[in-house]
Each structure stands twice: as C-alpha cells, then as structure tokens.
CSV table of C-alpha atoms in Angstrom, one decimal:
chain,number,residue,atom,x,y,z
A,1,LYS,CA,22.6,-10.0,14.0
A,2,GLY,CA,23.8,-6.5,15.2
A,3,GLY,CA,25.0,-6.9,19.5
A,4,ASN,CA,22.3,-5.4,21.8
A,5,LYS,CA,23.2,-2.3,23.4
A,6,SER,CA,23.0,-0.9,26.9
A,7,ASN,CA,25.1,1.5,27.4
A,8,VAL,CA,24.5,4.7,25.2
A,9,ASN,CA,27.8,5.8,24.2
A,10,LEU,CA,28.0,2.2,22.7
A,11,ARG,CA,27.8,2.8,18.8
A,12,LYS,CA,24.0,0.6,17.8
A,13,GLY,CA,24.9,-2.6,16.4
A,14,ASP,CA,24.0,-2.4,13.0
A,15,ALA,CA,23.1,-6.4,10.4
A,16,LEU,CA,24.5,-5.9,7.4
A,17,ILE,CA,24.5,-8.8,4.4
A,18,LEU,CA,25.5,-7.8,1.1
A,19,LEU,CA,25.7,-11.0,-1.8
A,20,ASN,CA,27.8,-9.3,-5.1
A,21,SER,CA,27.8,-12.3,-7.9
A,22,ASP,CA,27.8,-12.3,-12.0
A,23,ASN,CA,25.5,-14.9,-11.5
A,24,LEU,CA,23.6,-16.2,-8.4
A,25,ARG,CA,21.1,-18.5,-7.5
A,26,ILE,CA,19.4,-18.5,-4.2
A,27,PHE,CA,17.7,-22.1,-3.3
A,28,ASN,CA,16.2,-23.7,0.6
A,29,THR,CA,17.6,-21.4,1.9
A,30,ILE,CA,16.7,-20.0,5.4
A,31,ILE,CA,18.5,-16.3,5.6
A,32,ASN,CA,17.8,-14.6,8.8
A,33,ASN,CA,19.2,-10.4,9.5
A,34,ILE,CA,18.3,-8.8,12.4
A,35,GLY,CA,19.6,-5.6,13.7
A,36,GLY,CA,20.6,-5.3,17.5
A,37,SER,CA,17.9,-4.0,19.4
A,38,GLY,CA,18.5,-0.9,22.1
A,39,TYR,CA,18.5,-0.5,25.9
A,40,GLY,CA,19.6,3.1,26.5
A,41,LYS,CA,21.1,3.1,22.8
A,42,GLY,CA,19.1,3.4,19.3
A,43,GLY,CA,18.3,-0.4,18.0
A,44,GLY,CA,20.2,-1.3,15.0
A,45,HIS,CA,19.2,-1.3,11.3
A,46,GLY,CA,19.0,-4.2,9.3
A,47,ILE,CA,20.1,-3.9,5.6
A,48,ILE,CA,20.2,-7.0,3.4
A,49,ARG,CA,21.5,-6.1,-0.3
A,50,ILE,CA,21.7,-9.0,-3.4
A,51,ASN,CA,23.3,-6.9,-6.4
A,52,SER,CA,24.1,-8.9,-9.2
A,53,ASN,CA,25.5,-8.1,-12.5
A,54,SER,CA,22.9,-10.8,-14.9
A,55,THR,CA,20.4,-12.7,-13.0
A,56,ILE,CA,19.9,-13.8,-9.5
A,57,ASP,CA,17.4,-16.7,-9.0
A,58,ILE,CA,15.6,-17.0,-5.5
A,59,GLU,CA,13.6,-20.6,-5.2
A,60,ASN,CA,12.2,-22.1,-2.2
A,61,SER,CA,14.0,-20.0,0.8
A,62,MET,CA,13.0,-17.3,3.4
A,63,ILE,CA,14.8,-14.6,3.7
A,64,THR,CA,13.9,-11.9,6.9
A,65,ASN,CA,15.3,-8.7,7.8
A,66,VAL,CA,14.8,-6.7,10.7
A,67,GLY,CA,15.8,-3.2,12.3
A,68,GLY,CA,16.3,-3.4,15.7
A,69,SER,CA,13.2,-1.2,18.7
A,70,ASN,CA,14.4,0.5,21.0
A,71,HIS,CA,12.9,-0.9,24.5
A,72,GLU,CA,13.9,2.3,27.0
A,73,ASP,CA,12.5,5.9,28.2
A,74,VAL,CA,15.3,7.5,26.0
A,75,ILE,CA,14.9,9.3,22.7
A,76,ASN,CA,17.5,7.5,20.0
A,77,GLU,CA,17.3,6.3,16.9
A,78,VAL,CA,15.5,3.2,16.0
A,79,GLY,CA,16.2,0.7,13.3
A,80,ASN,CA,15.4,0.9,9.6
A,81,GLY,CA,14.3,-2.5,7.5
A,82,THR,CA,16.3,-2.2,4.0
A,83,ILE,CA,16.0,-5.3,1.4
A,84,ILE,CA,17.8,-3.3,-1.7
A,85,ILE,CA,17.5,-6.7,-4.8
A,86,GLN,CA,19.2,-5.3,-8.0
A,87,ALA,CA,20.1,-7.1,-11.4
A,88,LYS,CA,19.6,-7.4,-15.1
A,89,ASN,CA,16.9,-10.5,-14.8
A,90,ILE,CA,15.3,-11.5,-11.3
A,91,THR,CA,12.8,-15.1,-10.7
A,92,PHE,CA,10.5,-15.2,-7.3
A,93,ASN,CA,9.6,-18.7,-7.0
A,94,LYS,CA,7.9,-19.9,-4.1
A,95,LEU,CA,10.3,-16.9,-1.8
A,96,ILE,CA,8.8,-15.7,1.6
A,97,LEU,CA,10.6,-12.3,2.6
A,98,GLU,CA,9.4,-10.6,5.0
A,99,ASN,CA,10.7,-7.3,6.2
A,100,ASN,CA,10.2,-5.3,9.3
A,101,GLY,CA,11.2,-1.8,11.1
A,102,GLY,CA,12.6,-1.8,14.3
A,103,ASN,CA,9.5,-0.8,17.3
A,104,GLY,CA,9.9,2.6,19.2
A,105,LYS,CA,8.6,3.3,22.7
A,106,ILE,CA,9.0,7.2,22.7
A,107,ILE,CA,9.9,7.6,19.4
A,108,HIS,CA,9.0,6.6,16.3
A,109,GLY,CA,9.2,3.2,14.9
A,110,GLY,CA,11.7,2.4,11.8
A,111,LYS,CA,10.4,2.2,8.2
A,112,SER,CA,11.1,-0.7,5.9
A,113,ILE,CA,11.9,-0.4,2.5
A,114,ILE,CA,12.4,-3.5,-0.6
A,115,ASN,CA,13.2,-1.9,-3.0
A,116,ILE,CA,13.5,-4.5,-6.3
A,117,SER,CA,15.1,-3.4,-9.8
A,118,ALA,CA,15.5,-5.4,-13.1
A,119,ASN,CA,14.7,-5.0,-16.0
A,120,LYS,CA,12.8,-8.0,-15.7
A,121,LEU,CA,11.2,-9.5,-12.6
A,122,GLU,CA,9.6,-12.8,-12.7
A,123,CYS,CA,7.6,-13.9,-9.4
A,124,TYR,CA,5.4,-17.2,-8.7
A,125,ASN,CA,3.7,-18.2,-5.8
A,126,ASP,CA,5.7,-16.2,-2.8
A,127,ILE,CA,5.2,-14.2,0.1
A,128,LEU,CA,6.4,-11.1,0.5
A,129,LYS,CA,5.7,-8.8,3.2
A,130,ASN,CA,7.3,-5.3,4.4
A,131,TYR,CA,5.9,-3.7,7.6
A,132,GLY,CA,7.0,-0.6,9.1
A,133,GLY,CA,7.6,-0.4,12.4
A,134,TYR,CA,5.3,0.9,15.3
A,135,SER,CA,5.6,3.2,18.0
A,136,GLU,CA,4.1,2.7,21.9
A,137,ARG,CA,3.7,6.4,22.6
A,138,VAL,CA,4.2,9.0,19.8
A,139,ASP,CA,3.7,9.9,16.8
A,140,ASN,CA,5.2,7.3,14.0
A,141,ILE,CA,5.7,9.6,10.6
A,142,ILE,CA,8.9,7.8,10.2
A,143,GLY,CA,7.7,4.0,10.5
A,144,TYR,CA,6.6,3.9,6.8
A,145,ALA,CA,6.5,0.9,4.8
A,146,GLY,CA,8.0,2.0,1.6
A,147,PHE,CA,7.5,-1.2,-1.3
A,148,TYR,CA,8.9,-0.5,-5.1
A,149,PHE,CA,9.2,-2.7,-8.1
A,150,ILE,CA,10.9,-0.5,-10.3
A,151,ILE,CA,11.5,-2.8,-13.5
A,152,LYS,CA,12.7,-1.5,-17.0
A,153,ASP,CA,11.1,-3.8,-19.6
A,154,LEU,CA,8.3,-6.8,-17.8
A,155,LEU,CA,7.6,-7.9,-14.3
A,156,ILE,CA,5.5,-10.8,-14.0
A,157,LEU,CA,3.3,-11.6,-10.5
A,158,TYR,CA,1.5,-15.0,-10.5
A,159,ASN,CA,-0.2,-15.6,-7.6
A,160,GLU,CA,1.8,-13.2,-5.0
A,161,THR,CA,0.3,-12.2,-1.6
A,162,ILE,CA,2.1,-9.0,-0.5
A,163,TYR,CA,1.4,-7.1,1.8
A,164,ASN,CA,2.8,-3.5,3.0
A,165,ILE,CA,2.2,-1.9,6.6
A,166,GLY,CA,2.5,1.3,7.7
A,167,GLY,CA,3.4,1.3,11.7
A,168,ASP,CA,0.5,2.2,14.2
A,169,GLY,CA,0.6,5.2,16.5
A,170,GLY,CA,1.4,5.5,20.2
A,171,SER,CA,-0.7,5.7,22.8
A,172,TYR,CA,0.4,7.5,26.1
A,173,ASP,CA,-1.1,9.4,28.7
A,174,LEU,CA,1.6,12.0,28.7
A,175,LEU,CA,1.7,13.2,24.8
A,176,GLY,CA,-2.0,11.6,24.0
A,177,GLY,CA,-2.5,9.8,20.6
A,178,GLY,CA,0.7,9.3,18.3
A,179,ASP,CA,-0.3,9.9,14.6
A,180,GLY,CA,-0.1,6.2,12.2
A,181,ALA,CA,2.8,5.7,9.1
A,182,TYR,CA,1.7,6.3,5.7
A,183,SER,CA,2.2,3.0,2.9
A,184,ASP,CA,3.4,3.9,0.1
A,185,PHE,CA,3.3,0.7,-2.7
A,186,ARG,CA,4.3,1.6,-6.6
A,187,ILE,CA,5.7,-0.2,-9.2
A,188,GLY,CA,6.9,1.6,-11.9
A,189,ASP,CA,6.9,5.7,-11.3
A,190,LYS,CA,7.0,8.9,-13.4
A,191,ASN,CA,10.2,8.5,-14.3
A,192,LYS,CA,10.8,5.1,-14.9
A,193,ILE,CA,7.4,3.7,-16.6
A,194,ILE,CA,7.3,-0.3,-17.3
A,195,ASP,CA,7.0,-1.7,-20.7
A,196,PHE,CA,4.5,-4.9,-19.6
A,197,VAL,CA,3.3,-5.6,-15.7
A,198,ASP,CA,0.7,-8.7,-15.8
A,199,ILE,CA,-0.9,-9.3,-12.5
A,200,ASN,CA,-2.2,-12.7,-12.3
A,201,HIS,CA,-4.1,-14.1,-9.4
A,202,CYS,CA,-3.3,-12.0,-6.7
A,203,LYS,CA,-3.9,-10.9,-3.6
A,204,ILE,CA,-2.1,-7.0,-2.6
A,205,TYR,CA,-2.7,-5.3,1.1
A,206,ASN,CA,-1.1,-1.9,1.0
A,207,PHE,CA,-2.8,-0.4,5.1
A,208,GLY,CA,-2.0,2.7,5.9
A,209,GLY,CA,-1.0,2.6,10.2
A,210,ASN,CA,-3.9,3.1,12.6
A,211,GLY,CA,-3.5,6.1,14.8
A,212,GLY,CA,-3.0,5.9,18.9
A,213,ASN,CA,-5.6,6.2,20.8
A,214,SER,CA,-5.4,9.3,23.7
A,215,PRO,CA,-5.6,9.0,27.4
A,216,ASN,CA,-4.7,12.8,28.1
A,217,THR,CA,-6.8,14.3,30.1
A,218,ASN,CA,-5.2,17.9,28.8
A,219,PHE,CA,-4.7,19.0,25.2
A,220,TYR,CA,-4.0,16.0,22.5
A,221,ASP,CA,-6.0,14.9,20.2
A,222,ALA,CA,-5.9,11.2,19.1
A,223,GLY,CA,-3.3,9.8,16.5
A,224,LYS,CA,-4.5,10.6,12.9
A,225,GLY,CA,-4.2,7.1,10.5
A,226,GLY,CA,-1.9,7.1,8.3
A,227,PHE,CA,-2.2,7.5,4.2
A,228,SER,CA,-2.1,4.4,2.0
A,229,SER,CA,-0.8,5.4,-1.8
A,230,PHE,CA,-1.1,2.4,-4.6
A,231,SER,CA,-0.2,3.5,-7.7
A,232,ILE,CA,1.2,1.4,-11.4
A,233,ASP,CA,2.9,3.4,-14.0
A,234,ALA,CA,3.0,1.2,-17.5
A,235,THR,CA,2.9,1.5,-20.8
A,236,TYR,CA,0.6,-1.9,-21.2
A,237,LEU,CA,-0.9,-3.2,-17.7
A,238,THR,CA,-2.9,-6.8,-17.9
A,239,ILE,CA,-4.2,-7.3,-13.9
A,240,LYS,CA,-6.9,-10.4,-14.5
A,241,ASN,CA,-7.8,-14.0,-13.4
A,242,ASP,CA,-9.2,-12.7,-10.0
A,243,THR,CA,-6.8,-10.7,-8.1
A,244,ILE,CA,-7.7,-8.7,-5.4
A,245,ILE,CA,-6.0,-5.5,-4.5
A,246,TYR,CA,-6.7,-3.5,-0.4
A,247,ASN,CA,-5.1,0.0,-0.4
A,248,ILE,CA,-6.8,1.0,3.0
A,249,GLY,CA,-6.0,4.2,4.9
A,250,GLY,CA,-5.4,3.9,8.3
A,251,ASN,CA,-8.1,4.5,11.4
A,252,GLY,CA,-7.8,7.7,13.2
A,253,GLY,CA,-7.3,6.9,17.0
A,254,ASN,CA,-10.6,7.7,19.7
A,255,MET,CA,-9.9,10.5,21.9
A,256,LEU,CA,-10.7,8.8,25.8
A,257,VAL,CA,-10.9,10.5,28.1
A,258,ASN,CA,-13.8,12.9,29.1
A,259,THR,CA,-12.4,16.4,30.5
A,260,SER,CA,-14.1,19.8,30.3
A,261,ASP,CA,-10.9,21.6,30.1
A,262,SER,CA,-10.0,21.0,26.7
A,263,ASP,CA,-11.7,20.3,23.3
A,264,THR,CA,-9.9,17.2,22.4
A,265,ASN,CA,-10.3,15.2,19.7
A,266,GLY,CA,-10.9,11.6,17.6
A,267,GLY,CA,-8.1,11.2,14.8
A,268,ASP,CA,-8.5,12.1,11.8
A,269,GLY,CA,-8.7,9.1,8.7
A,270,GLY,CA,-6.2,8.6,6.3
A,271,ASP,CA,-6.6,9.0,2.6
A,272,SER,CA,-6.5,6.3,0.3
A,273,ILE,CA,-5.0,7.5,-2.7
A,274,PHE,CA,-4.9,5.0,-6.0
A,275,PHE,CA,-3.8,5.5,-9.4
A,276,PHE,CA,-3.3,3.5,-12.6
A,277,SER,CA,-1.5,4.7,-15.5
A,278,SER,CA,-0.7,3.3,-18.6
A,279,ARG,CA,1.3,5.8,-21.0
A,280,ASP,CA,3.5,5.5,-24.0
A,281,LEU,CA,3.9,9.4,-25.4
A,282,VAL,CA,5.5,8.6,-28.8
A,283,ASN,CA,4.0,5.5,-30.0
A,284,ASN,CA,0.0,5.9,-28.4
A,285,LYS,CA,-0.2,2.2,-28.3
A,286,SER,CA,-0.4,2.4,-24.0
A,287,TRP,CA,-3.1,0.0,-22.4
A,288,ILE,CA,-4.6,-1.1,-19.7
A,289,LYS,CA,-6.7,-4.2,-19.2
A,290,ILE,CA,-8.9,-5.5,-16.2
A,291,SER,CA,-10.7,-8.2,-15.7
A,292,ASN,CA,-11.7,-11.2,-13.2
A,293,THR,CA,-10.3,-8.5,-10.2
A,294,THR,CA,-11.7,-6.5,-7.4
A,295,ILE,CA,-10.1,-3.5,-6.1
A,296,TYR,CA,-10.6,-2.3,-2.9
A,297,ILE,CA,-9.8,1.5,-2.0
A,298,LYS,CA,-11.2,3.6,1.4
A,299,GLY,CA,-10.3,6.2,3.1
A,300,GLY,CA,-9.7,5.4,6.8
A,301,ASP,CA,-12.5,6.5,10.0
A,302,GLY,CA,-12.2,9.0,11.8
A,303,GLY,CA,-11.9,8.0,15.3
A,304,ASP,CA,-14.4,8.2,18.2
A,305,SER,CA,-14.9,11.2,21.0
A,306,TYR,CA,-15.8,10.3,24.7
A,307,ASN,CA,-14.9,14.5,25.3
A,308,VAL,CA,-17.6,16.4,25.7
A,309,ASN,CA,-16.6,19.6,24.5
A,310,GLY,CA,-14.9,17.0,21.7
A,311,LYS,CA,-15.3,16.2,18.2
A,312,GLY,CA,-15.3,13.3,16.4
A,313,GLY,CA,-12.2,13.0,13.9
A,314,ASP,CA,-13.1,13.1,10.1
A,315,GLY,CA,-13.1,10.9,7.7
A,316,GLY,CA,-9.9,10.4,4.5
A,317,GLU,CA,-10.4,10.6,1.4
A,318,ALA,CA,-11.0,8.0,-1.2
A,319,ILE,CA,-9.1,9.5,-4.6
A,320,PHE,CA,-9.2,7.3,-7.9
A,321,THR,CA,-8.0,7.9,-10.5
A,322,MET,CA,-6.9,5.9,-14.6
A,323,MET,CA,-5.5,7.4,-17.3
A,324,ALA,CA,-5.6,5.4,-20.4
A,325,ILE,CA,-5.5,6.0,-23.9
A,326,ASN,CA,-6.7,2.2,-25.1
A,327,SER,CA,-8.9,0.7,-21.5
A,328,THR,CA,-10.7,-2.7,-21.6
A,329,LEU,CA,-13.0,-3.3,-18.3
A,330,ASN,CA,-14.4,-6.9,-18.3
A,331,ASN,CA,-15.8,-8.3,-15.2
A,332,THR,CA,-14.4,-6.1,-13.1
A,333,TYR,CA,-15.8,-4.1,-9.4
A,334,PHE,CA,-14.1,-1.2,-8.2
A,335,HIS,CA,-15.5,-0.4,-4.5
A,336,ILE,CA,-14.3,3.2,-3.3
A,337,GLU,CA,-15.7,4.2,0.1
A,338,SER,CA,-14.7,7.2,1.4
A,339,GLY,CA,-14.2,7.0,6.0
A,340,LYS,CA,-16.3,7.9,7.8
A,341,GLY,CA,-16.8,11.3,10.6
A,342,GLY,CA,-15.7,9.8,14.3
A,343,ASP,CA,-18.9,9.9,16.5
A,344,THR,CA,-18.3,12.1,19.5
A,345,LYS,CA,-20.1,9.7,22.6
A,346,VAL,CA,-20.7,11.8,25.3
A,347,GLY,CA,-22.2,15.6,25.7
A,348,ILE,CA,-25.8,16.4,24.3
A,349,ASN,CA,-24.5,19.5,22.0
A,350,TYR,CA,-21.9,17.0,20.4
A,351,MET,CA,-20.5,16.9,16.6
A,352,GLY,CA,-19.4,14.3,15.1
A,353,GLY,CA,-16.2,14.2,12.1
A,354,ASN,CA,-16.7,15.1,8.7
A,355,GLY,CA,-17.3,12.4,5.8
A,356,GLY,CA,-14.7,12.0,4.3
A,357,ASP,CA,-14.8,12.7,0.8
A,358,CYS,CA,-15.1,10.1,-2.6
A,359,ARG,CA,-12.8,11.7,-6.1
A,360,LEU,CA,-12.8,9.7,-9.5
A,361,LYS,CA,-10.6,11.0,-12.3
A,362,ASN,CA,-10.3,10.3,-15.8
A,363,ILE,CA,-12.0,6.3,-15.4
A,364,LEU,CA,-11.2,6.0,-19.1
A,365,ASN,CA,-9.6,9.0,-21.1
A,366,GLU,CA,-9.7,8.3,-25.1
A,367,GLN,CA,-11.7,5.0,-25.8
A,368,GLY,CA,-12.7,2.0,-23.6
A,369,LYS,CA,-15.1,-0.3,-22.7
A,370,LEU,CA,-17.3,-1.7,-20.0
A,371,ILE,CA,-18.3,-5.4,-20.1
A,372,ASN,CA,-20.0,-6.0,-17.1
A,373,PHE,CA,-18.5,-3.0,-15.1
A,374,ARG,CA,-19.3,-1.3,-12.5
A,375,TYR,CA,-18.1,0.7,-9.0
A,376,GLU,CA,-20.1,1.6,-6.3
A,377,ILE,CA,-19.7,4.8,-4.1
A,378,ILE,CA,-21.0,4.2,-0.4
A,379,LEU,CA,-23.7,6.7,-0.1
A,380,GLY,CA,-25.4,5.0,3.3
A,381,GLN,CA,-27.8,3.3,1.2
A,382,LYS,CA,-28.5,1.0,-1.0
A,383,LEU,CA,-27.5,0.7,-4.9
A,384,ASP,CA,-29.9,-0.3,-7.4
A,385,LYS,CA,-27.7,-2.5,-10.1
A,386,ARG,CA,-29.9,-2.4,-13.1
A,387,ASN,CA,-29.5,-1.0,-16.2
A,388,PHE,CA,-26.0,-0.4,-15.1
A,389,ARG,CA,-24.9,1.1,-18.6
A,390,LYS,CA,-27.8,3.4,-19.4
A,391,LYS,CA,-27.2,4.9,-15.4
A,392,ILE,CA,-23.7,5.2,-16.0
A,393,LEU,CA,-24.2,6.7,-19.2
A,394,SER,CA,-26.8,8.9,-18.1
A,395,SER,CA,-24.4,10.6,-15.4
A,396,ASN,CA,-21.8,12.5,-18.0
A,397,ILE,CA,-19.1,10.9,-16.9
A,398,LEU,CA,-18.6,8.9,-19.4
A,399,GLU,CA,-19.2,9.8,-23.5
A,400,GLU,CA,-20.2,7.1,-25.7
A,401,THR,CA,-18.2,6.9,-28.6
A,402,GLY,CA,-21.0,5.4,-31.1
A,403,ASN,CA,-18.2,2.3,-31.6
A,404,LYS,CA,-19.9,-0.9,-31.6
A,405,LYS,CA,-17.8,-4.1,-31.3
A,406,LEU,CA,-19.4,-7.4,-32.2
A,407,GLU,CA,-18.7,-10.5,-30.1
A,408,GLY,CA,-19.7,-14.6,-30.9
A,409,ARG,CA,-22.2,-15.3,-33.7
A,410,HIS,CA,-24.3,-12.7,-35.3
C-alpha cells in the first residue's frame, strides 16, 4: 500500500507489484495493491505487472488493485488502476480480479486499465471487474474503463462474469453536472486479429458512466453520459450457450434547478457502439457463429430538465455493425435500443430531448443463415414477430441467396 499524503510538497504514494518469471503459478493466494490516498496531494497509482516468458497459471485466487483517491478540495491528479498480464500461454481458473481507478473530489476520477496479452488465453469460472474512478463534482473524461484482450491464436472464455464500467460524472452547485467517462471493451483489434475466439456461457457488462446532475442556478448543464464501445476482431468467432452481453451508454444527468436566467438543459445520453468483425483477408475462410445468445445494445437516456427555459437531454445512439464473410445466427436475440430523450418537467412551451438513432450496418455480408433469429429496434410500440423471416426479407435489409440447407430427415 502506498502511503497517504497530507502535504502538497510530498510525492504521492504509488503501489507497485511486479512478478516476473519464466513459468509462474499463483494458486490459493490473495494479492492486494492499493495506491495511497491524497489529502492535499494527488492519490498514488496502483500498478500490477505479471510477466512470463512462457506460462502463467492463476487458480482459486483473488487479486485487487486500486488507484488512490483525492479527498481534498485541491486540483491534483488521482491514481490510476493498471493491471498488465503478459505471457505466451495464460490460464485463469476461479480467479477474482478487480481493478479500480481512484475517485476525485474536484477533479476527474482515475482510469482503470486491464490489458491481457498472450498467444493463448483460457479463462474458466472467473469474475473479472474493471471500474473507472468517479468524480464527485466535475467532468470525468479521464476516469474511463478499458478492458483489452490482445491475443494472437486462441481465446476461450467459459462461464465468465466480466464487468467494465466507466466512472460517473460529478454534481456540484458551482459547476453543474460533470460528464460520465466512457467504457471500452476489446477482444483483439484491427491491427491484431485473433485466430479463434470461443465465448461460452458468459455474462459481460460494458457500461458508460452516468452524467452528473446539475444543481447550478447559472449557466451549467447537467453532465453527459459516457459512451460504451464493445468490439471483437477474430478470424473465427463463436458465441454460445446462454451467453448474455450488455453494452449500455451512460444516462445523462438531470438539470435540477428552475431558473429563468438561463436555458440550462438535461445531459445527453451516451452512445452504445457494438462491433463484430470476422476477417481473413488471405484465405477468405473466416466465420461468425452465434447461438443461444442474447445481446443488449442500448444508448443512454437523456436527462430531464426542471428549468423552465431548458430542454431535456438527447438520447444516445445505438450502433450495431457486424462484418463477416460467413455467418450463422441460431436462437439469437439482439435487443437494439436508442436512448430516450429527456423530459422538461416545468413550463408550458417546454421541449423534450430528441431520441437517439438506431443504426444497423452490414449484418450479414457475403452469405449468412438465419435460424430462429430475431432482432428488435425499439419504436415505442410492440412488434408483431409472426412470419419473421418473410417480413425481414421483404424489408430489403437482406438479400436471399437462393441456396437451401436441409437438416434432419427428408
């Protein structure tokens, strides 16, 4: 644990754990790493680095890493929480891993970063948590949550529960509402595509931070919600067996004060950006297979305004893109919902916020199969799901190939 600081001239107390070995096994172990809190000085960083030239096995253990918070009314930095695990082959089994950025009082929260790099990563029955620090009073664009799986050959996630949550913005009577921080969850990226990804019976939560409420009587709006970004880049991707994925933009804060002197508004909701990509530019053999899976993609709701001259915040967009040469969707449910516009609660000639857009791009690129597949765009009314296949083909979103596949006895 880094030391706490009560003098502005003293250096912040960082906490660093470095484990470096050719072969490393951690089992039945508890590790706590905590940056020092700041009282007149910024909080210390919490940093854990675990490196191996060969293998890392972590079993039945708990690892906690926390950036130090800033508790005083001074503008000094807040501690970040950073966990980096790197090896050729990594296995997690019954690991509880928690990483937190420090919280700020009149400054942003600390960012939280988990970065796992390997040729092969296998994860079984783990709980992995990554939380950006919140801000008590101001904007929190720094307190984001970034969770990154940078894998070369193989990633297996089985019965995993994963949280990646951006920090909330603050609320202050002198500065209004602060913006929430974003959340960024990535498996692979455009520069390093994973060969094979298998996600089996998992729950993944990726939420942008909420904007803060504004109790200010002058010219400061409520805070905006942070956006949430979720992406997977793989040559071969399977998601199956009751997996549930949530990608939710942060809600905008509410404007709490009624004043005729300014047109202060509710905060806008954060966007929800969701991206699947299956690419093999050399052999053209990539595919995406999704079965028995539920995916929620929702933009944040705009905040309400209680100001007679203000308006509700706009809802965040919901953007879903899937790029694939071959795709199979079986018993899969996509819930794609843009954020609602906020209300204006007082006045006669008030204006509510605009609802966000829903955008679906390249759902099935070359050739794909729909098997008991359905998606919804929330329109404020119930959808008739009967004759789904006929209706989706008549919408001109998809083009029928004319090919047929027979299953079972014929």
